[in-house]
Amino acid sequence: MAKNRLDRRSFLGASAGTALLCTIGGETFRVSNADDLKRADAKAASLSRPRQASQELTGFPQPEPAPGGQVREYWIQARSRWWDILPNKRDDWHDVPIRGKSTYRAFVYQEMTAGFAAPKGPPVIPGPTLKCEVGDLLVVHFRNADRELEQAVTMHPHGVHYNPEYDGAYMGAYTRTGGFVQPGEEFTYRWEARPDSVGVWPYHDHGPNHTLNTMRGLFGAIIVYPKGGKIPDLERVLFLHALTPPVTGLKTARQCINGRAFAGNTPTIQAKVGQDVALHVIGMDDAFHDFHLHGHRWLDAAGTYVDTPTVGPNETITARFTEDNPGRWLYHCHVFSHQDGGMAGWYVVDR
Amino acid sequence: MAKNRLDRRSFLGASAGTALLCTIGGETFRVSNADDLKRADAKAASLSRPRQASQELTGFPQPEPAPGGQVREYWIQARSRWWDILPNKRDDWHDVPIRGKSTYRAFVYQEMTAGFAAPKGPPVIPGPTLKCEVGDLLVVHFRNADRELEQAVTMHPHGVHYNPEYDGAYMGAYTRTGGFVQPGEEFTYRWEARPDSVGVWPYHDHGPNHTLNTMRGLFGAIIVYPKGGKIPDLERVLFLHALTPPVTGLKTARQCINGRAFAGNTPTIQAKVGQDVALHVIGMDDAFHDFHLHGHRWLDAAGTYVDTPTVGPNETITARFTEDNPGRWLYHCHVFSHQDGGMAGWYVVDR
Amino acid sequence: MAKNRLDRRSFLGASAGTALLCTIGGETFRVSNADDLKRADAKAASLSRPRQASQELTGFPQPEPAPGGQVREYWIQARSRWWDILPNKRDDWHDVPIRGKSTYRAFVYQEMTAGFAAPKGPPVIPGPTLKCEVGDLLVVHFRNADRELEQAVTMHPHGVHYNPEYDGAYMGAYTRTGGFVQPGEEFTYRWEARPDSVGVWPYHDHGPNHTLNTMRGLFGAIIVYPKGGKIPDLERVLFLHALTPPVTGLKTARQCINGRAFAGNTPTIQAKVGQDVALHVIGMDDAFHDFHLHGHRWLDAAGTYVDTPTVGPNETITARFTEDNPGRWLYHCHVFSHQDGGMAGWYVVDR
C-alpha cells in the first residue's frame, strides 16, 4: 500500500512542538531547528553570573530537620549525554518496528555516591527520585558536571519549603548563588519537608536556559511521605512530555513517558494482585495531558472515582489503588495524538 | 459589507483540527484531507486478526452480577452512516442561516432489540447510554455491522470492571478476541459495575483505527448509579468534540456537542423548576474544554461552587443542581474559539 | 552574537494566537491582522438591536437582597483607551530592556462614582473588583461610554444568581435589553449573592462581539464572601490571558497578567509574614494555564497540597495560605512558552 511519508516540514506542522519560544538572558528565541538551538545555547553559555547577586534580604536561619526528622543527603550532578528515545526500535503495542534516528543530546540529573565519589547508576530521564518524610531535611549537593553545553543550570524544587537561597531560580539582578551554577561549580540546596509538603512533586532546572534544558531532560521527582505514612508496595513516577524537533534535532516529535516513546520503550510496570499501587503522573512539557489506565479506577482527592484525570505542566496526579485485576493493560495519555505519538506503555499484573 | 471569506487553506490554519496524527497497525499517518483519510482507512482495512492472539494469561472466571445485582443486556451494532452536523442549517443563537455542506460519513453505535432483531432507534451520535447500578453486570452483545469502511472496531469502556478478555482494545500480538471485531463478526462484552464504578463514563472504539473512528462518532456513555441511588429527574450526557476536515472531508472544522454544531442543532435541553438536574459533560477529542451554563452554579466533588469546570479528553464532569431559574439559557464551552465554532446550545427552563 | 530576529510571519507561527475565530452576528470571522479586526468591528457596529427582543418568559420578580443583606451599588462604564502592555519597557526578571511598540486600543470597564459623576480611578485591565457577601444584591449601573468602536457591549457575570433579564448575553432573537447595550445607553443589572455564589468569579462582555472585546480587556472579577466570613489580609485577582496580534495589531503576542507582560509590568505583590493571603487566578483567554508560586504551597478544595494547579478559561483557582516565607519570589504560569512570553511577576514578602 502507498506509504504516507512525512517530510520534515509537514510533520512539524502536524506535531504539537512546531516551535519553542524561550527567553534566555532576556532575549526571546524562537527555536525550531538545530541552528536556532545552537544560537540559544550560545546565548545561555555567554551569560556570566549577575554581578549584583541579590542582597535584598539576608540572614535566613539555616534550615534544619524538625525534631525527630532526619537529614536525607543526596549527591546529584547535571550532565548532558546522548539518549535514545526508542532503544527497542519497536512499538510493542502495535507490534511493528520503528525506523529512523532516535538519539539526541539530553541533559539529565545523575545520582552519585557520597562526595560525588562515583555514579550510583547511569544518568537517565528522569533524574533520581528524592524521598523523605515530613520533618526531614533534604540536603542536595548539586554539581554542574556538564562540559558540553557550557551553561549555568540549577535544581528548582516544587512542594518542599525553602528560603530564597535555595529556590534554585535565575532571577536576573536578584539571582542568588543557587540560581546560577556554572559548569564545574557545586551548590548545596537545603529543602524542608513540612506538613504541607506531603505529596509528589517535580524538580527541574530553573537556570537562565530553563525551558530548553528542562525539555532536554533536566527533571525528576520528590516524594514527601507523611510521617510514618504507609509506603506503597509499588510506586512509580511517570513524566509525560514531548521531545520535539527543536530540542532533539530529530525529524519527528515523540510523545514520551520518562524520556521514551511507545510501549516497550516506555516503562513496563510489573505489579501483583494485592499490592498497594501508586502511580504518580507529572506533566513536563507545554501541553495538558490526561492519564488513562485500562482496567482500573481510583478515588481522586475530591472523592470521585476516575480513570482519566487531567494533568497540567508540573502538576501531579496520583492513581492509588489495591491491585485486583491480573493481565496486561495499556496505560496512555488520552489525548489521542499524544497516545498515537508514543505516550503509552504496558502495565502488567501477575496473579 | 465586505465578506471575510475563508478559503480552505486559511481556515484549516485557523482551526484546531489542522491535522490528525494517527497510528494504525503501527504506521503513523498524518491525516489532513480526504485522500489521507482514504489511505488510513485502507491500512486499517488491510489488517488481519493478529495471529497469536494473546494467551499470556487465561482462565479468567466468568463475570457475574454481585448478589442482588442484575444482568443488564444490550445489543449494539457499529455502522457507518451519513450524518448531518447542521440539520437546521441555522445558528439559532445568532439567528442566522449557515450555508455549505455539513454531511459526512460518520461511524456510530446503534442500539438494537434483543438478538439484533430490529433497531431500537436510528443510529445517532452519541451511541446509546448504558445504564446500571452497582452490583449489576452489563452484558453487551456487540456486532460490527459496517460494510463500508471494512475495519475491525470494538467497544472499550471506562469506569466499569472487566478482565482482559473484555477490555475491547487492539494490542498487536497481545490482542484478544474482543479487541478486533471485524465486519460481520459479533462479540459479547461482560462488564461489572463495582462500587468504584459509580459515575458517568465514556465508551468508545479502541480497535486498530480507534483515533479516526472515535472521532467519526464511535462513542457513547455508561451511567453507573449507586445501589438504590436517586436517579435525577432530568439527566443528559453532552459530548464535547470537534469534527474536523481530516475526518469529515468538509471545508470547515465544527465544534460539536453530540455530533451537532450551533444552538438549535446541538441538544436543546428542556427543564422545569424544581427538577433534580444532572448534566454529564465528557470531552471526546484532543482538546481541553470547560463547560459553562448561564444562570446556574453547582457544587463540584471537592465542595467548591463552580460554573465553568475544565474537562479533558474522556474525562467527565457533572453539573448537578436543583433547578430554580426559569428562562432560556446558553450553555457552551468557554474556550472562545470552541464556542464561536458551534460548541453551544440552549437550556430552557419552564416555570 | 547573532540575533534571532523574529519577523511577523514566523512569530505568528510560533505564538499561541495565530488567529482568532469569532462569530459576530452569525458571521464567522477569522481575525489574524488589523484589517480583519476592522472588518469584524464594522460587522459588530452594523448590528442593530434584535427587533423581537425576547418575550418568551416575563414577569420575573424584582431581585432584592435577602433578609439582613445589603444593596451594593456600582457605577461602571465601558470605554476603549490606549493601553500599554509594557509600561516599564523592561523584563525585570531577566533584567533587560524590551523594545518595540507595546500600546494597543483596549476595551475596559471603569468604575465611576454614584450617578456616573466622575471616575473613581483610571480605566484599567482588569475592571473593578465587585465585592459583596452572601445575601447581598449587587446593583450594577452599566453605561456603554465608548464612542470609538461603536459596538453594543454588556456585563455577563459568573457565580451570582440572576434572572434572564440580567444575564447580559446577546442571544439573537432571544436577546433581552441587558444583552445589547449600545454606545450612549445605560442598563442596570441586579445580581444576587446566594449561598452557592460564594467564591471568586469573572465578569466579561457577552455582547455580539464578545470574543474580541473580552480579549481586548472587557473583564473583571466578583468576590462573594460568606456571610461574616473572614476577609483575607491580602487579596489579589490575577487574570492570565494572551494579548495577540489579531487583537492588538502589534507584532508580538504577549502572555499577560492583568493586561501587562513580564515582571515589573505585571503586578508586583507586596506581602508580610503572618498575613492571611488569597491569590485568585482566573483564565481569560483560549488557553489552559497553571499557576505556580515559588516558595509556597496551599491546600486545594479537595484537600491536596498543590503549587501548580490547572486553570481553564473563566475558571478560578485560589491560592490561600498564611505567609511564612520572606523574600522575593517568582509567580508564573508553568506552561513554559507562556512564562517565557511574559506571564510572570514578583511576589515580595517582607519580614
GROMACS .gro file of C-alpha atoms in nm, chain B residues 43-232:
model
  190
  394LYS     CA    1  -0.440   0.047   0.604
  395ALA     CA    2  -0.698  -0.025   0.875
  396ALA     CA    3  -0.897  -0.243   0.636
  397SER     CA    4  -0.584  -0.439   0.539
  398LEU     CA    5  -0.513  -0.558   0.891
  399SER     CA    6  -0.594  -0.917   0.970
  400ARG     CA    7  -0.650  -1.056   1.315
  401PRO     CA    8  -0.316  -1.083   1.495
  402ARG     CA    9  -0.214  -1.448   1.458
  403GLN     CA   10  -0.101  -1.500   1.811
  404ALA     CA   11  -0.394  -1.354   1.996
  405SER     CA   12  -0.264  -1.336   2.347
  406GLN     CA   13  -0.259  -1.641   2.568
  407GLU     CA   14  -0.038  -1.470   2.824
  408LEU     CA   15  -0.293  -1.513   3.096
  409THR     CA   16  -0.612  -1.718   3.066
  410GLY     CA   17  -0.873  -1.886   3.279
  411PHE     CA   18  -1.050  -1.576   3.399
  412PRO     CA   19  -1.366  -1.654   3.594
  413GLN     CA   20  -1.680  -1.564   3.404
  414PRO     CA   21  -1.802  -1.226   3.536
  415GLU     CA   22  -2.142  -1.243   3.706
  416PRO     CA   23  -2.362  -0.990   3.882
  417ALA     CA   24  -2.291  -0.939   4.254
  418PRO     CA   25  -2.552  -1.088   4.493
  419GLY     CA   26  -2.868  -0.884   4.441
  420GLY     CA   27  -2.740  -0.740   4.117
  421GLN     CA   28  -2.897  -0.782   3.776
  422VAL     CA   29  -2.782  -0.862   3.428
  423ARG     CA   30  -2.838  -0.559   3.203
  424GLU     CA   31  -2.831  -0.681   2.848
  425TYR     CA   32  -2.773  -0.459   2.542
  426TRP     CA   33  -2.747  -0.532   2.172
  427ILE     CA   34  -2.537  -0.273   1.995
  428GLN     CA   35  -2.408  -0.259   1.644
  429ALA     CA   36  -2.145  -0.038   1.485
  430ARG     CA   37  -2.213   0.102   1.141
  431SER     CA   38  -2.127   0.399   0.930
  432ARG     CA   39  -2.389   0.638   0.800
  433TRP     CA   40  -2.420   0.985   0.653
  434TRP     CA   41  -2.463   1.230   0.933
  435ASP     CA   42  -2.564   1.597   0.917
  436ILE     CA   43  -2.380   1.822   1.162
  437LEU     CA   44  -2.620   2.109   1.093
  438PRO     CA   45  -2.966   1.967   1.027
  439ASN     CA   46  -3.135   2.305   1.084
  440LYS     CA   47  -2.888   2.494   0.864
  441ARG     CA   48  -2.905   2.774   1.119
  442ASP     CA   49  -2.726   2.910   1.422
  443ASP     CA   50  -3.018   2.978   1.648
  444TRP     CA   51  -2.807   3.176   1.898
  445HIS     CA   52  -2.705   3.437   1.642
  446ASP     CA   53  -3.025   3.390   1.446
  447VAL     CA   54  -2.867   3.336   1.105
  448PRO     CA   55  -2.852   3.069   0.837
  449ILE     CA   56  -2.534   2.865   0.793
  450ARG     CA   57  -2.455   2.767   0.440
  451GLY     CA   58  -2.245   2.493   0.293
  452LYS     CA   59  -2.217   2.115   0.305
  453SER     CA   60  -2.246   1.971   0.652
  454THR     CA   61  -2.284   1.597   0.596
  455TYR     CA   62  -2.006   1.340   0.636
  456ARG     CA   63  -1.968   0.966   0.676
  457ALA     CA   64  -1.994   0.905   1.050
  458PHE     CA   65  -1.926   0.584   1.236
  459VAL     CA   66  -2.181   0.520   1.511
  460TYR     CA   67  -2.312   0.273   1.765
  461GLN     CA   68  -2.678   0.181   1.727
  462GLU     CA   69  -2.894   0.011   1.985
  463MET     CA   70  -3.090  -0.293   1.869
  464THR     CA   71  -3.363  -0.504   2.021
  465ALA     CA   72  -3.280  -0.846   2.168
  466GLY     CA   73  -3.097  -1.075   1.928
  467PHE     CA   74  -3.029  -0.783   1.691
  468ALA     CA   75  -3.385  -0.831   1.568
  469ALA     CA   76  -3.450  -0.468   1.483
  470PRO     CA   77  -3.321  -0.118   1.552
  471LYS     CA   78  -3.443   0.039   1.872
  472GLY     CA   79  -3.400   0.374   1.705
  473PRO     CA   80  -3.194   0.549   1.441
  474PRO     CA   81  -2.817   0.533   1.465
  475VAL     CA   82  -2.705   0.859   1.622
  476ILE     CA   83  -2.414   1.038   1.787
  477PRO     CA   84  -2.357   0.955   2.067
  478GLY     CA   85  -2.440   0.584   2.090
  479PRO     CA   86  -2.688   0.451   2.344
  480THR     CA   87  -2.638   0.537   2.710
  481LEU     CA   88  -2.585   0.212   2.902
  482LYS     CA   89  -2.736   0.227   3.250
  483CYS     CA   90  -2.693   0.006   3.553
  484GLU     CA   91  -2.649   0.002   3.928
  485VAL     CA   92  -2.359  -0.108   4.141
  486GLY     CA   93  -2.369  -0.489   4.157
  487ASP     CA   94  -2.510  -0.527   3.807
  488LEU     CA   95  -2.342  -0.694   3.513
  489LEU     CA   96  -2.354  -0.520   3.176
  490VAL     CA   97  -2.375  -0.782   2.903
  491VAL     CA   98  -2.319  -0.604   2.575
  492HIS     CA   99  -2.369  -0.803   2.258
  493PHE     CA  100  -2.170  -0.614   2.001
  494ARG     CA  101  -2.184  -0.654   1.627
  495ASN     CA  102  -1.970  -0.487   1.366
  496ALA     CA  103  -2.243  -0.426   1.110
  497ASP     CA  104  -2.048  -0.193   0.888
  498ARG     CA  105  -1.981  -0.289   0.527
  499GLU     CA  106  -1.844   0.044   0.407
  500LEU     CA  107  -1.521   0.105   0.594
  501GLU     CA  108  -1.418  -0.261   0.625
  502GLN     CA  109  -1.240  -0.220   0.956
  503ALA     CA  110  -1.224  -0.405   1.284
  504VAL     CA  111  -1.379  -0.199   1.563
  505THR     CA  112  -1.453  -0.257   1.931
  506MET     CA  113  -1.618  -0.118   2.242
  507HIS     CA  114  -1.375  -0.012   2.514
  508PRO     CA  115  -1.544   0.103   2.833
  509HIS     CA  116  -1.424   0.335   3.106
  510GLY     CA  117  -1.519   0.300   3.470
  511VAL     CA  118  -1.658  -0.050   3.479
  512HIS     CA  119  -1.459  -0.353   3.587
  513TYR     CA  120  -1.357  -0.612   3.329
  514ASN     CA  121  -1.094  -0.879   3.285
  515PRO     CA  122  -0.857  -0.861   2.984
  516GLU     CA  123  -1.098  -1.056   2.762
  517TYR     CA  124  -1.345  -0.766   2.778
  518ASP     CA  125  -1.104  -0.469   2.752
  519GLY     CA  126  -1.201  -0.413   2.389
  520ALA     CA  127  -0.856  -0.286   2.294
  521TYR     CA  128  -0.638  -0.377   1.997
  522MET     CA  129  -0.291  -0.455   2.134
  523GLY     CA  130  -0.094  -0.603   1.846
  524ALA     CA  131   0.034  -0.950   1.937
  525TYR     CA  132  -0.147  -0.926   2.270
  526THR     CA  133  -0.489  -0.862   2.118
  527ARG     CA  134  -0.776  -1.076   2.247
  528THR     CA  135  -1.089  -1.156   2.053
  529GLY     CA  136  -1.287  -0.859   2.181
  530GLY     CA  137  -1.013  -0.620   2.071
  531PHE     CA  138  -1.061  -0.690   1.699
  532VAL     CA  139  -1.420  -0.737   1.581
  533GLN     CA  140  -1.428  -0.748   1.204
  534PRO     CA  141  -1.721  -0.656   0.979
  535GLY     CA  142  -1.986  -0.924   1.019
  536GLU     CA  143  -1.848  -1.052   1.349
  537GLU     CA  144  -2.006  -1.039   1.694
  538PHE     CA  145  -1.856  -1.032   2.040
  539THR     CA  146  -2.019  -1.018   2.382
  540TYR     CA  147  -1.858  -0.798   2.645
  541ARG     CA  148  -1.923  -0.860   3.015
  542TRP     CA  149  -1.860  -0.557   3.232
  543GLU     CA  150  -1.915  -0.537   3.608
  544ALA     CA  151  -2.048  -0.232   3.789
  545ARG     CA  152  -1.844  -0.243   4.109
  546PRO     CA  153  -1.863   0.010   4.392
  547ASP     CA  154  -1.574   0.205   4.241
  548SER     CA  155  -1.760   0.222   3.910
  549VAL     CA  156  -2.013   0.477   4.032
  550GLY     CA  157  -2.021   0.766   3.790
  551VAL     CA  158  -2.062   0.851   3.426
  552TRP     CA  159  -1.805   0.718   3.183
  553PRO     CA  160  -1.740   0.710   2.811
  554TYR     CA  161  -1.707   0.405   2.595
  555HIS     CA  162  -1.552   0.420   2.250
  556ASP     CA  163  -1.378   0.227   1.976
  557HIS     CA  164  -1.031   0.102   2.067
  558GLY     CA  165  -0.965  -0.109   1.759
  559PRO     CA  166  -0.666  -0.064   1.529
  560ASN     CA  167  -0.805   0.261   1.382
  561HIS     CA  168  -0.950   0.399   1.706
  562THR     CA  169  -0.846   0.762   1.674
  563LEU     CA  170  -1.018   0.818   1.341
  564ASN     CA  171  -1.318   0.600   1.422
  565THR     CA  172  -1.375   0.752   1.763
  566MET     CA  173  -1.355   1.097   1.611
  567ARG     CA  174  -1.605   0.989   1.347
  568GLY     CA  175  -1.859   0.922   1.622
  569LEU     CA  176  -1.795   0.579   1.772
  570PHE     CA  177  -1.858   0.673   2.131
  571GLY     CA  178  -2.128   0.671   2.396
  572ALA     CA  179  -2.174   0.678   2.773
  573ILE     CA  180  -2.220   0.441   3.065
  574ILE     CA  181  -2.400   0.555   3.379
  575VAL     CA  182  -2.343   0.352   3.693
  576TYR     CA  183  -2.580   0.454   3.970
  577PRO     CA  184  -2.510   0.379   4.334
  578LYS     CA  185  -2.722   0.089   4.456
  579GLY     CA  186  -3.064   0.235   4.522
  580GLY     CA  187  -2.930   0.582   4.445
  581LYS     CA  188  -3.166   0.859   4.347
  582ILE     CA  189  -3.199   0.894   3.972
  583PRO     CA  190  -3.207   1.258   3.858
   0.00000   0.00000   0.00000
